[in-house]
PDB file of C-alpha atoms and ligand atoms in Angstrom:
ATOM      1  CA  UNK Q 610      11.759-222.550 -78.460  1.00  0.00           C
ATOM      2  CA  UNK Q 611      12.508-221.294 -74.989  1.00  0.00           C
ATOM      3  CA  UNK Q 612      14.361-218.424 -75.142  1.00  0.00           C
ATOM      4  CA  UNK Q 613      15.435-216.825 -71.981  1.00  0.00           C
ATOM      5  CA  UNK Q 614      17.479-213.348 -71.788  1.00  0.00           C
ATOM      6  CA  UNK Q 615      19.379-211.420 -69.707  1.00  0.00           C
ATOM      7  CA  UNK Q 616      19.973-207.858 -69.525  1.00  0.00           C
ATOM      8  CA  UNK Q 617      20.439-204.443 -68.290  1.00  0.00           C
ATOM      9  CA  UNK Q 618      18.217-202.603 -70.773  1.00  0.00           C
ATOM     10  CA  UNK Q 619      15.170-204.988 -70.446  1.00  0.00           C
ATOM     11  CA  UNK Q 620      12.900-202.239 -72.189  1.00  0.00           C
ATOM     12  CA  UNK Q 621      15.156-203.323 -75.430  1.00  0.00           C
ATOM     13  CA  UNK Q 622      14.306-206.387 -75.728  1.00  0.00           C
ATOM     14  CA  UNK Q 623      10.903-205.230 -76.488  1.00  0.00           C
ATOM     15  CA  UNK Q 624      10.961-205.544 -80.202  1.00  0.00           C
ATOM     16  CA  UNK Q 625      10.152-209.257 -79.020  1.00  0.00           C
ATOM     17  CA  UNK Q 626       6.777-208.276 -78.623  1.00  0.00           C
ATOM     18  CA  UNK Q 627       6.040-207.221 -82.289  1.00  0.00           C
ATOM     19  CA  UNK Q 628       4.972-208.871 -85.468  1.00  0.00           C
ATOM     20  CA  UNK Q 629       6.002-212.227 -86.545  1.00  0.00           C
ATOM     21  CA  UNK Q 630       8.239-212.766 -83.309  1.00  0.00           C
ATOM     22  CA  UNK Q 631       5.514-211.722 -81.270  1.00  0.00           C
ATOM     23  CA  UNK Q 632       2.857-214.049 -83.284  1.00  0.00           C
ATOM     24  CA  UNK Q 633       5.224-216.463 -81.961  1.00  0.00           C
ATOM     25  CA  UNK Q 634       5.040-215.896 -78.834  1.00  0.00           C
ATOM     26  CA  UNK Q 635       1.645-215.953 -78.765  1.00  0.00           C
ATOM     27  CA  UNK Q 636       1.034-218.686 -80.297  1.00  0.00           C
ATOM     28  CA  UNK Q 637       2.902-221.262 -78.282  1.00  0.00           C
ATOM     29  CA  UNK Q 638       5.879-221.596 -80.947  1.00  0.00           C
ATOM     30  CA  UNK Q 639       8.556-219.203 -78.698  1.00  0.00           C
ATOM     31  CA  UNK Q 640       8.511-219.325 -75.413  1.00  0.00           C
ATOM     32  CA  UNK Q 641      10.949-215.662 -74.121  1.00  0.00           C
ATOM     33  CA  UNK Q 642      11.233-215.044 -71.021  1.00  0.00           C
ATOM     34  CA  UNK Q 643      13.883-211.670 -70.346  1.00  0.00           C
ATOM     35  CA  UNK Q 644      15.902-211.280 -67.012  1.00  0.00           C
ATOM     36  CA  UNK Q 645      16.763-208.209 -65.672  1.00  0.00           C
ATOM     37  CA  UNK Q 646      20.626-208.646 -64.866  1.00  0.00           C
ATOM     38  CA  UNK Q 647      20.207-206.270 -61.368  1.00  0.00           C
ATOM     39  CA  UNK Q 648      17.435-208.389 -60.112  1.00  0.00           C
ATOM     40  CA  UNK Q 649      20.732-210.614 -59.392  1.00  0.00           C
ATOM     41  CA  UNK Q 650      22.569-208.313 -57.901  1.00  0.00           C
ATOM     42  CA  UNK Q 651      23.471-208.541 -53.589  1.00  0.00           C
ATOM     43  CA  UNK Q 652      23.823-204.464 -53.057  1.00  0.00           C
ATOM     44  CA  UNK Q 653      21.831-201.520 -52.550  1.00  0.00           C
ATOM     45  CA  UNK Q 654      23.142-200.030 -55.711  1.00  0.00           C
ATOM     46  CA  UNK Q 655      22.402-203.122 -57.303  1.00  0.00           C
ATOM     47  CA  UNK Q 656      25.860-203.160 -58.564  1.00  0.00           C
ATOM     48  CA  UNK Q 657      26.694-204.832 -62.210  1.00  0.00           C
ATOM     49  CA  UNK Q 658      30.349-203.639 -63.138  1.00  0.00           C
ATOM     50  CA  UNK Q 659      33.386-202.306 -61.806  1.00  0.00           C
ATOM     51  CA  UNK Q 660      36.666-200.980 -63.486  1.00  0.00           C
ATOM     52  CA  UNK Q 661      39.167-203.455 -64.488  1.00  0.00           C
ATOM     53  CA  UNK Q 662      41.629-204.802 -63.508  1.00  0.00           C
ATOM     54  CA  UNK Q 663      44.677-204.054 -64.374  1.00  0.00           C
ATOM     55  CA  UNK Q 664      43.543-200.609 -65.613  1.00  0.00           C
ATOM     56  CA  UNK Q 665      42.403-199.328 -69.250  1.00  0.00           C
ATOM     57  CA  UNK Q 666      39.062-197.435 -70.050  1.00  0.00           C
ATOM     58  CA  UNK Q 667      35.303-198.208 -68.434  1.00  0.00           C
ATOM     59  CA  UNK Q 668      33.974-201.054 -66.862  1.00  0.00           C
ATOM     60  CA  UNK Q 669      33.661-204.350 -66.632  1.00  0.00           C
ATOM     61  CA  UNK Q 670      30.362-206.451 -66.037  1.00  0.00           C
ATOM     62  CA  UNK Q 671      31.195-207.691 -62.268  1.00  0.00           C
ATOM     63  CA  UNK Q 672      31.036-211.680 -62.275  1.00  0.00           C
ATOM     64  CA  UNK Q 673      29.004-212.822 -59.151  1.00  0.00           C
ATOM     65  CA  UNK Q 674      25.160-211.422 -61.146  1.00  0.00           C
ATOM     66  CA  UNK Q 675      25.506-213.261 -63.994  1.00  0.00           C
ATOM     67  CA  UNK Q 676      26.728-216.374 -62.106  1.00  0.00           C
ATOM     68  CA  UNK Q 677      23.245-216.267 -60.524  1.00  0.00           C
ATOM     69  CA  UNK Q 678      21.580-214.545 -63.055  1.00  0.00           C
ATOM     70  CA  UNK Q 679      22.872-217.887 -65.574  1.00  0.00           C
ATOM     71  CA  UNK Q 680      21.534-220.365 -62.680  1.00  0.00           C
ATOM     72  CA  UNK Q 681      18.718-219.203 -62.208  1.00  0.00           C
ATOM     73  CA  UNK Q 682      17.472-219.356 -65.942  1.00  0.00           C
ATOM     74  CA  UNK Q 683      18.535-223.200 -65.672  1.00  0.00           C
ATOM     75  CA  UNK Q 684      17.038-223.700 -62.823  1.00  0.00           C
ATOM     76  CA  UNK Q 685      13.393-221.845 -64.098  1.00  0.00           C
ATOM     77  CA  UNK Q 686      14.148-223.982 -67.782  1.00  0.00           C
ATOM     78  CA  UNK Q 687      15.243-226.982 -66.910  1.00  0.00           C
ATOM     79  CA  UNK Q 688      11.638-228.777 -68.168  1.00  0.00           C
ATOM     80  CA  UNK Q 689      12.622-227.896 -71.588  1.00  0.00           C
ATOM     81  CA  UNK Q 690      13.160-230.994 -72.970  1.00  0.00           C
ATOM     82  CA  UNK Q 691      16.915-230.075 -72.829  1.00  0.00           C
ATOM     83  CA  UNK Q 692      18.836-229.455 -68.746  1.00  0.00           C
ATOM     84  CA  UNK Q 693      20.405-226.342 -69.899  1.00  0.00           C
ATOM     85  CA  UNK Q 694      19.846-223.687 -72.592  1.00  0.00           C
ATOM     86  CA  UNK Q 695      22.879-223.263 -75.501  1.00  0.00           C
ATOM     87  CA  UNK Q 696      24.432-219.787 -73.687  1.00  0.00           C
ATOM     88  CA  UNK Q 697      25.083-217.173 -77.282  1.00  0.00           C
ATOM     89  CA  UNK Q 698      26.713-214.319 -75.589  1.00  0.00           C
ATOM     90  CA  UNK Q 699      27.250-211.223 -78.441  1.00  0.00           C
ATOM     91  CA  UNK Q 700      31.026-210.288 -78.333  1.00  0.00           C
ATOM     92  CA  UNK Q 701      32.652-208.458 -81.295  1.00  0.00           C
ATOM     93  CA  UNK Q 702      35.384-210.953 -81.232  1.00  0.00           C
ATOM     94  CA  UNK Q 703      32.470-213.748 -81.624  1.00  0.00           C
ATOM     95  CA  UNK Q 704      32.105-215.777 -84.697  1.00  0.00           C
ATOM     96  CA  UNK Q 705      29.921-214.452 -86.957  1.00  0.00           C
ATOM     97  CA  UNK Q 706      25.817-214.565 -87.204  1.00  0.00           C
ATOM     98  CA  UNK Q 707      25.257-216.065 -90.505  1.00  0.00           C
ATOM     99  CA  UNK Q 708      22.014-217.972 -92.321  1.00  0.00           C
ATOM    100  CA  UNK Q 709      23.722-221.987 -91.622  1.00  0.00           C
ATOM    101  CA  UNK Q 710      24.550-220.669 -87.589  1.00  0.00           C
ATOM    102  CA  UNK Q 711      21.061-219.237 -87.530  1.00  0.00           C
ATOM    103  CA  UNK Q 712      19.473-222.629 -89.399  1.00  0.00           C
ATOM    104  CA  UNK Q 713      21.637-224.820 -86.351  1.00  0.00           C
ATOM    105  CA  UNK Q 714      20.324-222.684 -83.465  1.00  0.00           C
ATOM    106  CA  UNK Q 715      16.701-223.379 -84.982  1.00  0.00           C
ATOM    107  CA  UNK Q 716      17.751-226.611 -84.071  1.00  0.00           C
ATOM    108  CA  UNK Q 717      17.671-226.048 -80.168  1.00  0.00           C
ATOM    109  CA  UNK Q 718      15.358-226.118 -78.152  1.00  0.00           C
ATOM    110  CA  UNK Q 719      16.321-223.840 -75.635  1.00  0.00           C
ATOM    111  CA  UNK Q 720      18.340-220.943 -76.264  1.00  0.00           C
ATOM    112  CA  UNK Q 721      19.736-218.453 -73.544  1.00  0.00           C
ATOM    113  CA  UNK Q 722      21.262-214.871 -74.505  1.00  0.00           C
ATOM    114  CA  UNK Q 723      24.184-212.945 -72.459  1.00  0.00           C
ATOM    115  CA  UNK Q 724      23.375-209.199 -73.066  1.00  0.00           C
ATOM    116  CA  UNK Q 725      26.676-207.604 -71.804  1.00  0.00           C
ATOM    117  CA  UNK Q 726      28.105-204.088 -71.745  1.00  0.00           C
ATOM    118  CA  UNK Q 727      30.630-201.212 -71.288  1.00  0.00           C
ATOM    119  CA  UNK Q 728      33.696-202.973 -71.793  1.00  0.00           C
ATOM    120  CA  UNK Q 729      32.340-206.296 -71.417  1.00  0.00           C
ATOM    121  CA  UNK Q 730      31.949-209.629 -69.124  1.00  0.00           C
ATOM    122  CA  UNK Q 731      34.537-210.867 -66.936  1.00  0.00           C
ATOM    123  CA  UNK Q 732      36.050-213.741 -68.532  1.00  0.00           C
ATOM    124  CA  UNK Q 733      35.432-215.804 -65.652  1.00  0.00           C
ATOM    125  CA  UNK Q 734      31.873-215.917 -66.560  1.00  0.00           C
ATOM    126  CA  UNK Q 735      32.478-217.435 -69.904  1.00  0.00           C
ATOM    127  CA  UNK Q 736      34.054-220.407 -67.631  1.00  0.00           C
ATOM    128  CA  UNK Q 737      31.736-220.968 -65.285  1.00  0.00           C
ATOM    129  CA  UNK Q 738      28.845-220.912 -67.513  1.00  0.00           C
ATOM    130  CA  UNK Q 739      30.646-223.533 -70.733  1.00  0.00           C
ATOM    131  CA  UNK Q 740      31.504-225.943 -67.330  1.00  0.00           C
ATOM    132  CA  UNK Q 741      27.206-226.139 -66.979  1.00  0.00           C
ATOM    133  CA  UNK Q 742      26.543-225.656 -70.459  1.00  0.00           C
ATOM    134  CA  UNK Q 743      27.479-224.612 -73.975  1.00  0.00           C
ATOM    135  CA  UNK Q 744      28.457-221.521 -74.769  1.00  0.00           C
ATOM    136  CA  UNK Q 745      28.895-219.744 -77.809  1.00  0.00           C
ATOM    137  CA  UNK Q 746      30.379-216.321 -78.478  1.00  0.00           C
ATOM    138  CA  UNK Q 747      28.263-214.512 -81.211  1.00  0.00           C
ATOM    139  CA  UNK Q 748      29.012-211.741 -84.009  1.00  0.00           C
ATOM    140  CA  UNK Q 749      26.536-209.681 -86.434  1.00  0.00           C
ATOM    141  CA  UNK Q 750      29.996-208.782 -88.498  1.00  0.00           C
ATOM    142  CA  UNK Q 751      32.510-206.481 -88.521  1.00  0.00           C
ATOM    143  CA  UNK Q 752      31.673-202.748 -86.450  1.00  0.00           C
ATOM    144  CA  UNK Q 753      31.280-202.070 -83.207  1.00  0.00           C
ATOM    145  CA  UNK Q 754      28.202-201.729 -81.056  1.00  0.00           C
ATOM    146  CA  UNK Q 755      27.799-200.906 -77.513  1.00  0.00           C
ATOM    147  CA  UNK Q 756      26.333-203.768 -76.180  1.00  0.00           C
ATOM    148  CA  UNK Q 757      24.890-207.223 -76.915  1.00  0.00           C
ATOM    149  CA  UNK Q 758      21.130-206.177 -77.043  1.00  0.00           C
ATOM    150  CA  UNK Q 759      21.045-205.303 -80.475  1.00  0.00           C
ATOM    151  CA  UNK Q 760      22.107-208.321 -81.830  1.00  0.00           C
ATOM    152  CA  UNK Q 761      20.006-210.438 -79.766  1.00  0.00           C
ATOM    153  CA  UNK Q 762      17.335-208.661 -81.498  1.00  0.00           C
ATOM    154  CA  UNK Q 763      18.981-210.250 -84.596  1.00  0.00           C
ATOM    155  CA  UNK Q 764      20.154-213.192 -83.999  1.00  0.00           C
ATOM    156  CA  UNK Q 765      16.549-214.377 -82.258  1.00  0.00           C
ATOM    157  CA  UNK Q 766      14.946-212.731 -85.668  1.00  0.00           C
ATOM    158  CA  UNK Q 767      17.069-214.523 -87.833  1.00  0.00           C
ATOM    159  CA  UNK Q 768      16.761-217.673 -85.597  1.00  0.00           C
ATOM    160  CA  UNK Q 769      12.822-217.263 -85.232  1.00  0.00           C
ATOM    161  CA  UNK Q 770      11.707-216.952 -88.502  1.00  0.00           C
ATOM    162  CA  UNK Q 771      13.258-220.271 -88.966  1.00  0.00           C
ATOM    163  CA  UNK Q 772      10.545-222.161 -87.175  1.00  0.00           C
ATOM    164  CA  UNK Q 773       8.192-223.739 -88.417  1.00  0.00           C
ATOM    165  CA  UNK Q 774       5.009-221.503 -88.485  1.00  0.00           C
ATOM    166  CA  UNK Q 775       6.686-218.210 -87.274  1.00  0.00           C
ATOM    167  CA  UNK Q 776       6.120-217.543 -91.734  1.00  0.00           C
ATOM    168  CA  UNK Q 777       3.250-217.701 -93.199  1.00  0.00           C
ATOM    169  CA  UNK Q 778       4.473-219.079 -96.564  1.00  0.00           C
ATOM    170  CA  UNK Q 779       7.406-220.943 -95.860  1.00  0.00           C
ATOM    171  CA  UNK Q 780       7.676-220.944 -99.852  1.00  0.00           C
ATOM    172  CA  UNK Q 781       9.399-217.106 -98.899  1.00  0.00           C
ATOM    173  CA  UNK Q 782      12.047-218.795 -96.857  1.00  0.00           C
ATOM    174  CA  UNK Q 783      13.602-220.677-100.030  1.00  0.00           C
ATOM    175  CA  UNK Q 784      14.961-217.619-102.423  1.00  0.00           C
ATOM    176  CA  UNK Q 785      16.255-215.223-100.616  1.00  0.00           C
ATOM    177  CA  UNK Q 786      19.768-213.791 -99.755  1.00  0.00           C
ATOM    178  CA  UNK Q 787      22.530-216.244 -97.958  1.00  0.00           C
ATOM    179  CA  UNK Q 788      19.586-218.922 -98.083  1.00  0.00           C
ATOM    180  CA  UNK Q 789      21.119-220.845-100.864  1.00  0.00           C
ATOM    181  CA  UNK Q 790      24.405-218.603-102.022  1.00  0.00           C
ATOM    182  CA  UNK Q 791      23.132-216.065-103.886  1.00  0.00           C
ATOM    183  CA  UNK Q 792      21.089-212.857-102.783  1.00  0.00           C
ATOM    184  CA  UNK Q 793      17.679-211.896-103.887  1.00  0.00           C
ATOM    185  CA  UNK Q 794      16.097-211.245-107.139  1.00  0.00           C
ATOM    186  CA  UNK Q 795      14.289-207.553-107.481  1.00  0.00           C
ATOM    187  CA  UNK Q 796      10.851-207.694-106.461  1.00  0.00           C
ATOM    188  CA  UNK Q 797       7.751-205.787-107.887  1.00  0.00           C
ATOM    189  CA  UNK Q 798       3.849-205.380-107.454  1.00  0.00           C
ATOM    190  CA  UNK Q 799       0.832-203.471-108.678  1.00  0.00           C
ATOM    191  CA  UNK Q 800       1.311-201.024-110.298  1.00  0.00           C
ATOM    192  CA  UNK Q 801       2.519-202.467-113.789  1.00  0.00           C
ATOM    193  CA  UNK Q 802       3.224-198.402-114.963  1.00  0.00           C
ATOM    194  CA  UNK Q 803       4.287-196.201-112.353  1.00  0.00           C
ATOM    195  CA  UNK Q 804       4.153-193.090-113.703  1.00  0.00           C
ATOM    196  CA  UNK Q 805       6.025-191.153-111.622  1.00  0.00           C
ATOM    197  CA  UNK Q 806       5.679-187.469-111.738  1.00  0.00           C
ATOM    198  CA  UNK Q 807       6.998-186.788-115.884  1.00  0.00           C
ATOM    199  CA  UNK Q 808       9.116-190.411-115.304  1.00  0.00           C
ATOM    200  CA  UNK Q 809       7.467-193.309-116.531  1.00  0.00           C
ATOM    201  CA  UNK Q 810       9.295-196.870-114.759  1.00  0.00           C
ATOM    202  CA  UNK Q 811       7.324-199.853-115.969  1.00  0.00           C
ATOM    203  CA  UNK Q 812       8.145-203.557-114.342  1.00  0.00           C
ATOM    204  CA  UNK Q 813      10.464-205.579-116.328  1.00  0.00           C
ATOM    205  CA  UNK Q 814       7.930-207.430-119.417  1.00  0.00           C
ATOM    206  CA  UNK Q 815       8.571-211.001-118.433  1.00  0.00           C
ATOM    207  CA  UNK Q 816       7.224-210.353-115.136  1.00  0.00           C
ATOM    208  CA  UNK Q 817       3.392-209.864-116.939  1.00  0.00           C
ATOM    209  CA  UNK Q 818       4.501-212.545-119.809  1.00  0.00           C
ATOM    210  CA  UNK Q 819       2.479-215.110-117.678  1.00  0.00           C
ATOM    211  CA  UNK Q 820       5.419-217.616-118.886  1.00  0.00           C
ATOM    212  CA  UNK Q 821       6.792-219.373-115.304  1.00  0.00           C
ATOM    213  CA  UNK Q 822       9.848-220.522-117.099  1.00  0.00           C
ATOM    214  CA  UNK Q 823      11.325-217.896-118.269  1.00  0.00           C
ATOM    215  CA  UNK Q 824      10.234-215.408-115.331  1.00  0.00           C
ATOM    216  CA  UNK Q 825      12.278-218.381-112.622  1.00  0.00           C
ATOM    217  CA  UNK Q 826      15.170-217.994-115.343  1.00  0.00           C
ATOM    218  CA  UNK Q 827      15.335-214.591-115.350  1.00  0.00           C
ATOM    219  CA  UNK Q 828      15.200-213.982-111.262  1.00  0.00           C
ATOM    220  CA  UNK Q 829      17.780-216.378-111.397  1.00  0.00           C
ATOM    221  CA  UNK Q 830      20.139-214.548-113.904  1.00  0.00           C
ATOM    222  CA  UNK Q 831      18.685-211.213-112.000  1.00  0.00           C
ATOM    223  CA  UNK Q 832      20.261-213.208-108.224  1.00  0.00           C
ATOM    224  CA  UNK Q 833      23.649-214.189-110.695  1.00  0.00           C
ATOM    225  CA  UNK Q 834      24.533-210.512-111.076  1.00  0.00           C
ATOM    226  CA  UNK Q 835      23.452-209.115-108.150  1.00  0.00           C
ATOM    227  CA  UNK Q 836      25.634-211.400-106.748  1.00  0.00           C
ATOM    228  CA  UNK Q 837      28.571-211.113-109.132  1.00  0.00           C
ATOM    229  CA  UNK Q 838      27.906-206.805-108.480  1.00  0.00           C
ATOM    230  CA  UNK Q 839      27.559-206.634-104.688  1.00  0.00           C
ATOM    231  CA  UNK Q 840      28.633-209.552-103.024  1.00  0.00           C
ATOM    232  CA  UNK Q 841      31.358-211.622-105.476  1.00  0.00           C
ATOM    233  CA  UNK Q 842      33.137-213.190-102.465  1.00  0.00           C
ATOM    234  CA  UNK Q 843      29.509-215.340-102.121  1.00  0.00           C
ATOM    235  CA  UNK Q 844      30.122-216.913-105.562  1.00  0.00           C
ATOM    236  CA  UNK Q 845      32.450-220.299-105.689  1.00  0.00           C
ATOM    237  CA  UNK Q 846      34.963-219.182-108.629  1.00  0.00           C
ATOM    238  CA  UNK Q 847      33.317-221.191-111.023  1.00  0.00           C
ATOM    239  CA  UNK Q 848      30.512-219.860-111.339  1.00  0.00           C
ATOM    240  CA  UNK Q 849      32.508-216.393-112.776  1.00  0.00           C
ATOM    241  CA  UNK Q 850      34.048-217.603-115.164  1.00  0.00           C
ATOM    242  CA  UNK Q 851      30.716-219.719-116.001  1.00  0.00           C
ATOM    243  CA  UNK Q 852      27.345-218.178-116.785  1.00  0.00           C
ATOM    244  CA  UNK Q 853      28.598-214.696-115.373  1.00  0.00           C
ATOM    245  CA  UNK Q 854      31.557-213.930-117.331  1.00  0.00           C
ATOM    246  CA  UNK Q 855      29.107-212.693-120.037  1.00  0.00           C
ATOM    247  CA  UNK Q 856      26.601-210.421-117.818  1.00  0.00           C
ATOM    248  CA  UNK Q 857      27.355-206.745-118.532  1.00  0.00           C
ATOM    249  CA  UNK Q 858      27.707-206.148-114.754  1.00  0.00           C
ATOM    250  CA  UNK Q 859      28.312-203.175-113.064  1.00  0.00           C
TER     251      UNK Q 859
HETATM  252  N1  LIG A1659      27.934-208.410 -81.456  1.00  0.00           N
HETATM  253  C1  LIG A1659      28.665-207.997 -81.170  1.00  0.00           C
HETATM  254  C2  LIG A1659      29.290-206.849 -81.489  1.00  0.00           C
HETATM  255  C3  LIG A1659      29.321-206.442 -82.338  1.00  0.00           C
HETATM  256  N2  LIG A1659      29.680-206.878 -83.701  1.00  0.00           N
HETATM  257  N3  LIG A1659      30.443-204.799 -82.894  1.00  0.00           N
HETATM  258  N4  LIG A1659      30.057-205.038 -80.865  1.00  0.00           N
HETATM  259  C4  LIG A1659      29.616-206.399 -79.975  1.00  0.00           C
HETATM  260  C5  LIG A1659      29.133-205.856 -78.634  1.00  0.00           C
HETATM  261  C6  LIG A1659      28.673-206.823 -78.613  1.00  0.00           C
HETATM  262  C7  LIG A1659      28.548-207.210 -76.691  1.00  0.00           C
HETATM  263  C8  LIG A1659      29.508-206.371 -76.026  1.00  0.00           C
HETATM  264  C9  LIG A1659      29.552-206.132 -75.029  1.00  0.00           C
HETATM  265 CL1  LIG A1659      29.486-207.093 -74.112  1.00  0.00          CL
HETATM  266  C10 LIG A1659      30.529-204.984 -74.819  1.00  0.00           C
HETATM  267  N5  LIG A1659      30.504-204.148 -76.189  1.00  0.00           N
HETATM  268  C11 LIG A1659      30.941-203.031 -76.550  1.00  0.00           C
HETATM  269  C12 LIG A1659      32.689-203.276 -76.925  1.00  0.00           C
HETATM  270  C13 LIG A1659      32.914-202.226 -77.600  1.00  0.00           C
HETATM  271  C14 LIG A1659      34.491-202.712 -77.907  1.00  0.00           C
HETATM  272  C15 LIG A1659      34.849-203.131 -77.805  1.00  0.00           C
HETATM  273  N6  LIG A1659      35.104-204.491 -76.262  1.00  0.00           N
HETATM  274  C16 LIG A1659      33.279-203.757 -76.234  1.00  0.00           C
HETATM  275  C17 LIG A1659      30.350-205.106 -76.995  1.00  0.00           C
HETATM  276  C18 LIG A1659      29.802-204.874 -78.191  1.00  0.00           C
END
């Protein structure tokens, strides 16, 4: 998968050189190109913003640098097995990033990301890009960031980890929160008995039993309990009247 990111803060994307995503790049699974929007300005001050027409606070990102940047991205990546990328634009008014959307995006050969700043990008950029490539505005959630870079890091991680070969053990992707509608079960490791000062904390005995059926059942019940307690909105209504109804869920 090729990823192109356009931003006025290229260094914000440095974390894409680290950990599993960084290894995926070195392994050739991900081909990431970060572009500085200011490269595509045409004035000595490398201007990317201006005051909002119609008045209002803050600044708006000018359309011309974005049009030039996106044209460069399309020209640079034309050999990707797709003539154009799917352009993802983080925005507070976008569709929510969900695990289902991450799976959809993981099927694409080429994604491009437009990281806006200030009060946003001139709306005509979305129209101009939409005439040339699929465009989706995506939001991380109902809170406000200062720009799109943090969202792109999250989207790239959520999508990249789904690509074959990125996460060492693909089984670890299965019973994760949001993968199948339930939150994940609690995990433990050695020591089985942790003497924390004068407090002794033990691992649930079932995990030491060697009874894999009992362990699986316990873990599933933990997932149901946690989901009911923290994210009841994720549960189908039938589940809340069935097995969960008897659970003492605080
Ligand atoms: N994704 C996402 C996301 C999220 N979940 N919250 N905020 C954002 C986000 C993404 C992109 C931009 C751009 Cl471009 C400018 N801003 C600042 C801003 C703040 C309030 C209203 N208008 C613009 C962005 C905020």
